[in-house]
Amino acid sequence: MKSRKKTTLAVLRDILGSIDGHEASFAAMIDRSVSWVKKASSEGGRLHPKITQLISSKTGISADWLLAENLSLLPVEIDNRTPYTRESYDKWRSPGESYIGVDPVSGVPQCLAEIIGAFASAIQAGKSRLALDDLWKFSQAMQLRYGPPKSPLAAKDDLVRVTEELRYLVARSRDAGFFEKDSRNCTD
């Protein structure tokens, strides 16, 4: 049974979805701690107007709606009229903006390395099938949101470019001693 949302902040995070609305992602977006996001999302206390303005500026949601803490009112965009949806958030964010500090191009190898690392952890935990399902869902979500590769050749060129970047990242990490053997590392 799904729990009932207790605050407007919880409703907003629900609209943003499991990635952008996730405690850690949302905390990074508004420069707050994960514990602050958890507490503010679950308790009925009023949000400070300053933080409400920040949340509004980052998401496009109405600060007035957030401050009202009236769950019977539908969420609205910053204009206080247009119903607020996930699409509102997508339109609001500027194309070059990244609140997680990752450059859209040069950050690709780092993000892929983190995905590979998480997948390796899933294998170690005996959860490779679940992780593979999640990876497939992620690829489908990316294609739905941004479109599939323009052509098989373009996808191949992209793969080659990303692979070269990953090689560079691994070489830098190796030079920095990241792959030194210790009891916690499973690399050879």
PDB file of N, CA, C and O in Angstrom, residues 117-159:
ATOM      1  N   GLY A 117      30.156   0.103 -12.164  1.00  0.00           N
ATOM      2  CA  GLY A 117      30.503  -0.247 -10.786  1.00  0.00           C
ATOM      3  C   GLY A 117      29.303  -0.774 -10.011  1.00  0.00           C
ATOM      4  O   GLY A 117      29.407  -1.754  -9.269  1.00  0.00           O
ATOM      5  N   ALA A 118      28.154  -0.136 -10.188  1.00  0.00           N
ATOM      6  CA  ALA A 118      26.939  -0.597  -9.516  1.00  0.00           C
ATOM      7  C   ALA A 118      26.537  -1.972 -10.034  1.00  0.00           C
ATOM      8  O   ALA A 118      26.096  -2.840  -9.261  1.00  0.00           O
ATOM      9  N   PHE A 119      26.706  -2.192 -11.342  1.00  0.00           N
ATOM     10  CA  PHE A 119      26.380  -3.496 -11.916  1.00  0.00           C
ATOM     11  C   PHE A 119      27.319  -4.573 -11.356  1.00  0.00           C
ATOM     12  O   PHE A 119      26.878  -5.680 -11.019  1.00  0.00           O
ATOM     13  N   ALA A 120      28.607  -4.228 -11.214  1.00  0.00           N
ATOM     14  CA  ALA A 120      29.563  -5.174 -10.621  1.00  0.00           C
ATOM     15  C   ALA A 120      29.173  -5.504  -9.179  1.00  0.00           C
ATOM     16  O   ALA A 120      29.264  -6.658  -8.747  1.00  0.00           O
ATOM     17  N   SER A 121      28.699  -4.507  -8.434  1.00  0.00           N
ATOM     18  CA  SER A 121      28.236  -4.744  -7.060  1.00  0.00           C
ATOM     19  C   SER A 121      27.025  -5.679  -7.053  1.00  0.00           C
ATOM     20  O   SER A 121      26.905  -6.548  -6.185  1.00  0.00           O
ATOM     21  N   ALA A 122      26.133  -5.492  -8.033  1.00  0.00           N
ATOM     22  CA  ALA A 122      24.958  -6.368  -8.134  1.00  0.00           C
ATOM     23  C   ALA A 122      25.382  -7.805  -8.410  1.00  0.00           C
ATOM     24  O   ALA A 122      24.821  -8.748  -7.843  1.00  0.00           O
ATOM     25  N   ILE A 123      26.382  -7.993  -9.258  1.00  0.00           N
ATOM     26  CA  ILE A 123      26.887  -9.346  -9.561  1.00  0.00           C
ATOM     27  C   ILE A 123      27.432  -9.978  -8.288  1.00  0.00           C
ATOM     28  O   ILE A 123      27.121 -11.129  -7.973  1.00  0.00           O
ATOM     29  N   GLN A 124      28.238  -9.201  -7.542  1.00  0.00           N
ATOM     30  CA  GLN A 124      28.807  -9.717  -6.293  1.00  0.00           C
ATOM     31  C   GLN A 124      27.724 -10.098  -5.299  1.00  0.00           C
ATOM     32  O   GLN A 124      27.881 -11.041  -4.533  1.00  0.00           O
ATOM     33  N   ALA A 125      26.625  -9.371  -5.307  1.00  0.00           N
ATOM     34  CA  ALA A 125      25.526  -9.630  -4.374  1.00  0.00           C
ATOM     35  C   ALA A 125      24.567 -10.694  -4.894  1.00  0.00           C
ATOM     36  O   ALA A 125      23.564 -11.000  -4.253  1.00  0.00           O
ATOM     37  N   GLY A 126      24.857 -11.247  -6.079  1.00  0.00           N
ATOM     38  CA  GLY A 126      23.979 -12.266  -6.655  1.00  0.00           C
ATOM     39  C   GLY A 126      22.691 -11.694  -7.232  1.00  0.00           C
ATOM     40  O   GLY A 126      21.683 -12.395  -7.319  1.00  0.00           O
ATOM     41  N   LYS A 127      22.715 -10.427  -7.623  1.00  0.00           N
ATOM     42  CA  LYS A 127      21.514  -9.765  -8.135  1.00  0.00           C
ATOM     43  C   LYS A 127      21.693  -9.277  -9.568  1.00  0.00           C
ATOM     44  O   LYS A 127      21.122  -8.270  -9.970  1.00  0.00           O
ATOM     45  N   SER A 128      22.472 -10.012 -10.357  1.00  0.00           N
ATOM     46  CA  SER A 128      22.772  -9.548 -11.711  1.00  0.00           C
ATOM     47  C   SER A 128      21.530  -9.493 -12.601  1.00  0.00           C
ATOM     48  O   SER A 128      21.389  -8.583 -13.418  1.00  0.00           O
ATOM     49  N   ARG A 129      20.600 -10.411 -12.424  1.00  0.00           N
ATOM     50  CA  ARG A 129      19.382 -10.383 -13.254  1.00  0.00           C
ATOM     51  C   ARG A 129      18.519  -9.159 -12.937  1.00  0.00           C
ATOM     52  O   ARG A 129      17.984  -8.527 -13.830  1.00  0.00           O
ATOM     53  N   LEU A 130      18.395  -8.838 -11.665  1.00  0.00           N
ATOM     54  CA  LEU A 130      17.640  -7.634 -11.284  1.00  0.00           C
ATOM     55  C   LEU A 130      18.311  -6.380 -11.833  1.00  0.00           C
ATOM     56  O   LEU A 130      17.647  -5.481 -12.351  1.00  0.00           O
ATOM     57  N   ALA A 131      19.642  -6.320 -11.722  1.00  0.00           N
ATOM     58  CA  ALA A 131      20.380  -5.156 -12.219  1.00  0.00           C
ATOM     59  C   ALA A 131      20.254  -5.051 -13.734  1.00  0.00           C
ATOM     60  O   ALA A 131      20.128  -3.946 -14.273  1.00  0.00           O
ATOM     61  N   LEU A 132      20.276  -6.184 -14.418  1.00  0.00           N
ATOM     62  CA  LEU A 132      20.118  -6.173 -15.877  1.00  0.00           C
ATOM     63  C   LEU A 132      18.734  -5.655 -16.254  1.00  0.00           C
ATOM     64  O   LEU A 132      18.587  -4.856 -17.181  1.00  0.00           O
ATOM     65  N   ASP A 133      17.711  -6.064 -15.506  1.00  0.00           N
ATOM     66  CA  ASP A 133      16.356  -5.541 -15.745  1.00  0.00           C
ATOM     67  C   ASP A 133      16.320  -4.025 -15.531  1.00  0.00           C
ATOM     68  O   ASP A 133      15.734  -3.291 -16.331  1.00  0.00           O
ATOM     69  N   ASP A 134      16.959  -3.548 -14.461  1.00  0.00           N
ATOM     70  CA  ASP A 134      16.995  -2.110 -14.203  1.00  0.00           C
ATOM     71  C   ASP A 134      17.733  -1.363 -15.306  1.00  0.00           C
ATOM     72  O   ASP A 134      17.316  -0.283 -15.732  1.00  0.00           O
ATOM     73  N   LEU A 135      18.832  -1.946 -15.770  1.00  0.00           N
ATOM     74  CA  LEU A 135      19.603  -1.323 -16.841  1.00  0.00           C
ATOM     75  C   LEU A 135      18.776  -1.247 -18.126  1.00  0.00           C
ATOM     76  O   LEU A 135      18.779  -0.228 -18.826  1.00  0.00           O
ATOM     77  N   TRP A 136      18.025  -2.294 -18.426  1.00  0.00           N
ATOM     78  CA  TRP A 136      17.164  -2.285 -19.606  1.00  0.00           C
ATOM     79  C   TRP A 136      16.078  -1.215 -19.468  1.00  0.00           C
ATOM     80  O   TRP A 136      15.830  -0.449 -20.398  1.00  0.00           O
ATOM     81  N   LYS A 137      15.449  -1.132 -18.281  1.00  0.00           N
ATOM     82  CA  LYS A 137      14.425  -0.108 -18.049  1.00  0.00           C
ATOM     83  C   LYS A 137      15.012   1.293 -18.215  1.00  0.00           C
ATOM     84  O   LYS A 137      14.380   2.185 -18.779  1.00  0.00           O
ATOM     85  N   PHE A 138      16.225   1.478 -17.714  1.00  0.00           N
ATOM     86  CA  PHE A 138      16.890   2.766 -17.846  1.00  0.00           C
ATOM     87  C   PHE A 138      17.121   3.099 -19.316  1.00  0.00           C
ATOM     88  O   PHE A 138      16.859   4.224 -19.752  1.00  0.00           O
ATOM     89  N   SER A 139      17.589   2.125 -20.093  1.00  0.00           N
ATOM     90  CA  SER A 139      17.825   2.388 -21.524  1.00  0.00           C
ATOM     91  C   SER A 139      16.526   2.717 -22.237  1.00  0.00           C
ATOM     92  O   SER A 139      16.489   3.597 -23.106  1.00  0.00           O
ATOM     93  N   GLN A 140      15.445   2.051 -21.866  1.00  0.00           N
ATOM     94  CA  GLN A 140      14.148   2.343 -22.474  1.00  0.00           C
ATOM     95  C   GLN A 140      13.669   3.740 -22.094  1.00  0.00           C
ATOM     96  O   GLN A 140      13.145   4.486 -22.930  1.00  0.00           O
ATOM     97  N   ALA A 141      13.855   4.104 -20.836  1.00  0.00           N
ATOM     98  CA  ALA A 141      13.450   5.444 -20.377  1.00  0.00           C
ATOM     99  C   ALA A 141      14.252   6.522 -21.103  1.00  0.00           C
ATOM    100  O   ALA A 141      13.692   7.547 -21.516  1.00  0.00           O
ATOM    101  N   MET A 142      15.552   6.307 -21.276  1.00  0.00           N
ATOM    102  CA  MET A 142      16.384   7.274 -21.992  1.00  0.00           C
ATOM    103  C   MET A 142      15.920   7.417 -23.439  1.00  0.00           C
ATOM    104  O   MET A 142      15.840   8.534 -23.962  1.00  0.00           O
ATOM    105  N   GLN A 143      15.600   6.298 -24.086  1.00  0.00           N
ATOM    106  CA  GLN A 143      15.146   6.361 -25.476  1.00  0.00           C
ATOM    107  C   GLN A 143      13.777   7.023 -25.587  1.00  0.00           C
ATOM    108  O   GLN A 143      13.528   7.776 -26.530  1.00  0.00           O
ATOM    109  N   LEU A 144      12.887   6.757 -24.638  1.00  0.00           N
ATOM    110  CA  LEU A 144      11.576   7.412 -24.658  1.00  0.00           C
ATOM    111  C   LEU A 144      11.713   8.911 -24.470  1.00  0.00           C
ATOM    112  O   LEU A 144      11.021   9.697 -25.113  1.00  0.00           O
ATOM    113  N   ARG A 145      12.608   9.298 -23.596  1.00  0.00           N
ATOM    114  CA  ARG A 145      12.758  10.721 -23.277  1.00  0.00           C
ATOM    115  C   ARG A 145      13.519  11.485 -24.349  1.00  0.00           C
ATOM    116  O   ARG A 145      13.178  12.615 -24.685  1.00  0.00           O
ATOM    117  N   TYR A 146      14.582  10.856 -24.902  1.00  0.00           N
ATOM    118  CA  TYR A 146      15.470  11.573 -25.812  1.00  0.00           C
ATOM    119  C   TYR A 146      15.488  11.028 -27.232  1.00  0.00           C
ATOM    120  O   TYR A 146      16.068  11.635 -28.115  1.00  0.00           O
ATOM    121  N   GLY A 147      14.864   9.881 -27.435  1.00  0.00           N
ATOM    122  CA  GLY A 147      14.833   9.282 -28.761  1.00  0.00           C
ATOM    123  C   GLY A 147      15.913   8.230 -28.927  1.00  0.00           C
ATOM    124  O   GLY A 147      16.946   8.279 -28.264  1.00  0.00           O
ATOM    125  N   PRO A 148      15.670   7.278 -29.819  1.00  0.00           N
ATOM    126  CA  PRO A 148      16.667   6.232 -30.064  1.00  0.00           C
ATOM    127  C   PRO A 148      17.827   6.795 -30.892  1.00  0.00           C
ATOM    128  O   PRO A 148      17.728   7.910 -31.423  1.00  0.00           O
ATOM    129  N   PRO A 149      18.910   6.045 -31.026  1.00  0.00           N
ATOM    130  CA  PRO A 149      20.014   6.499 -31.888  1.00  0.00           C
ATOM    131  C   PRO A 149      19.485   6.790 -33.294  1.00  0.00           C
ATOM    132  O   PRO A 149      18.581   6.111 -33.785  1.00  0.00           O
ATOM    133  N   LYS A 150      20.052   7.809 -33.926  1.00  0.00           N
ATOM    134  CA  LYS A 150      19.584   8.217 -35.261  1.00  0.00           C
ATOM    135  C   LYS A 150      19.817   7.137 -36.308  1.00  0.00           C
ATOM    136  O   LYS A 150      19.040   6.983 -37.231  1.00  0.00           O
ATOM    137  N   SER A 151      20.903   6.408 -36.151  1.00  0.00           N
ATOM    138  CA  SER A 151      21.193   5.311 -37.085  1.00  0.00           C
ATOM    139  C   SER A 151      22.141   4.338 -36.398  1.00  0.00           C
ATOM    140  O   SER A 151      22.834   4.708 -35.453  1.00  0.00           O
ATOM    141  N   PRO A 152      22.187   3.091 -36.899  1.00  0.00           N
ATOM    142  CA  PRO A 152      23.125   2.134 -36.303  1.00  0.00           C
ATOM    143  C   PRO A 152      24.572   2.615 -36.382  1.00  0.00           C
ATOM    144  O   PRO A 152      25.351   2.395 -35.472  1.00  0.00           O
ATOM    145  N   LEU A 153      24.936   3.309 -37.468  1.00  0.00           N
ATOM    146  CA  LEU A 153      26.306   3.814 -37.592  1.00  0.00           C
ATOM    147  C   LEU A 153      26.595   4.892 -36.556  1.00  0.00           C
ATOM    148  O   LEU A 153      27.677   4.935 -35.978  1.00  0.00           O
ATOM    149  N   ALA A 154      25.630   5.769 -36.325  1.00  0.00           N
ATOM    150  CA  ALA A 154      25.810   6.816 -35.321  1.00  0.00           C
ATOM    151  C   ALA A 154      25.983   6.191 -33.944  1.00  0.00           C
ATOM    152  O   ALA A 154      26.817   6.631 -33.155  1.00  0.00           O
ATOM    153  N   ALA A 155      25.195   5.150 -33.651  1.00  0.00           N
ATOM    154  CA  ALA A 155      25.317   4.468 -32.359  1.00  0.00           C
ATOM    155  C   ALA A 155      26.706   3.845 -32.228  1.00  0.00           C
ATOM    156  O   ALA A 155      27.323   3.898 -31.158  1.00  0.00           O
ATOM    157  N   LYS A 156      27.215   3.279 -33.305  1.00  0.00           N
ATOM    158  CA  LYS A 156      28.556   2.672 -33.277  1.00  0.00           C
ATOM    159  C   LYS A 156      29.615   3.747 -33.039  1.00  0.00           C
ATOM    160  O   LYS A 156      30.510   3.566 -32.219  1.00  0.00           O
ATOM    161  N   ASP A 157      29.497   4.877 -33.731  1.00  0.00           N
ATOM    162  CA  ASP A 157      30.451   5.976 -33.531  1.00  0.00           C
ATOM    163  C   ASP A 157      30.396   6.493 -32.092  1.00  0.00           C
ATOM    164  O   ASP A 157      31.434   6.778 -31.494  1.00  0.00           O
ATOM    165  N   ASP A 158      29.195   6.613 -31.541  1.00  0.00           N
ATOM    166  CA  ASP A 158      29.044   7.057 -30.157  1.00  0.00           C
ATOM    167  C   ASP A 158      29.695   6.063 -29.204  1.00  0.00           C
ATOM    168  O   ASP A 158      30.369   6.463 -28.247  1.00  0.00           O
ATOM    169  N   LEU A 159      29.492   4.784 -29.461  1.00  0.00           N
ATOM    170  CA  LEU A 159      30.070   3.759 -28.600  1.00  0.00           C
ATOM    171  C   LEU A 159      31.595   3.824 -28.631  1.00  0.00           C
ATOM    172  O   LEU A 159      32.250   3.734 -27.593  1.00  0.00           O
TER     173      LEU A 159
END
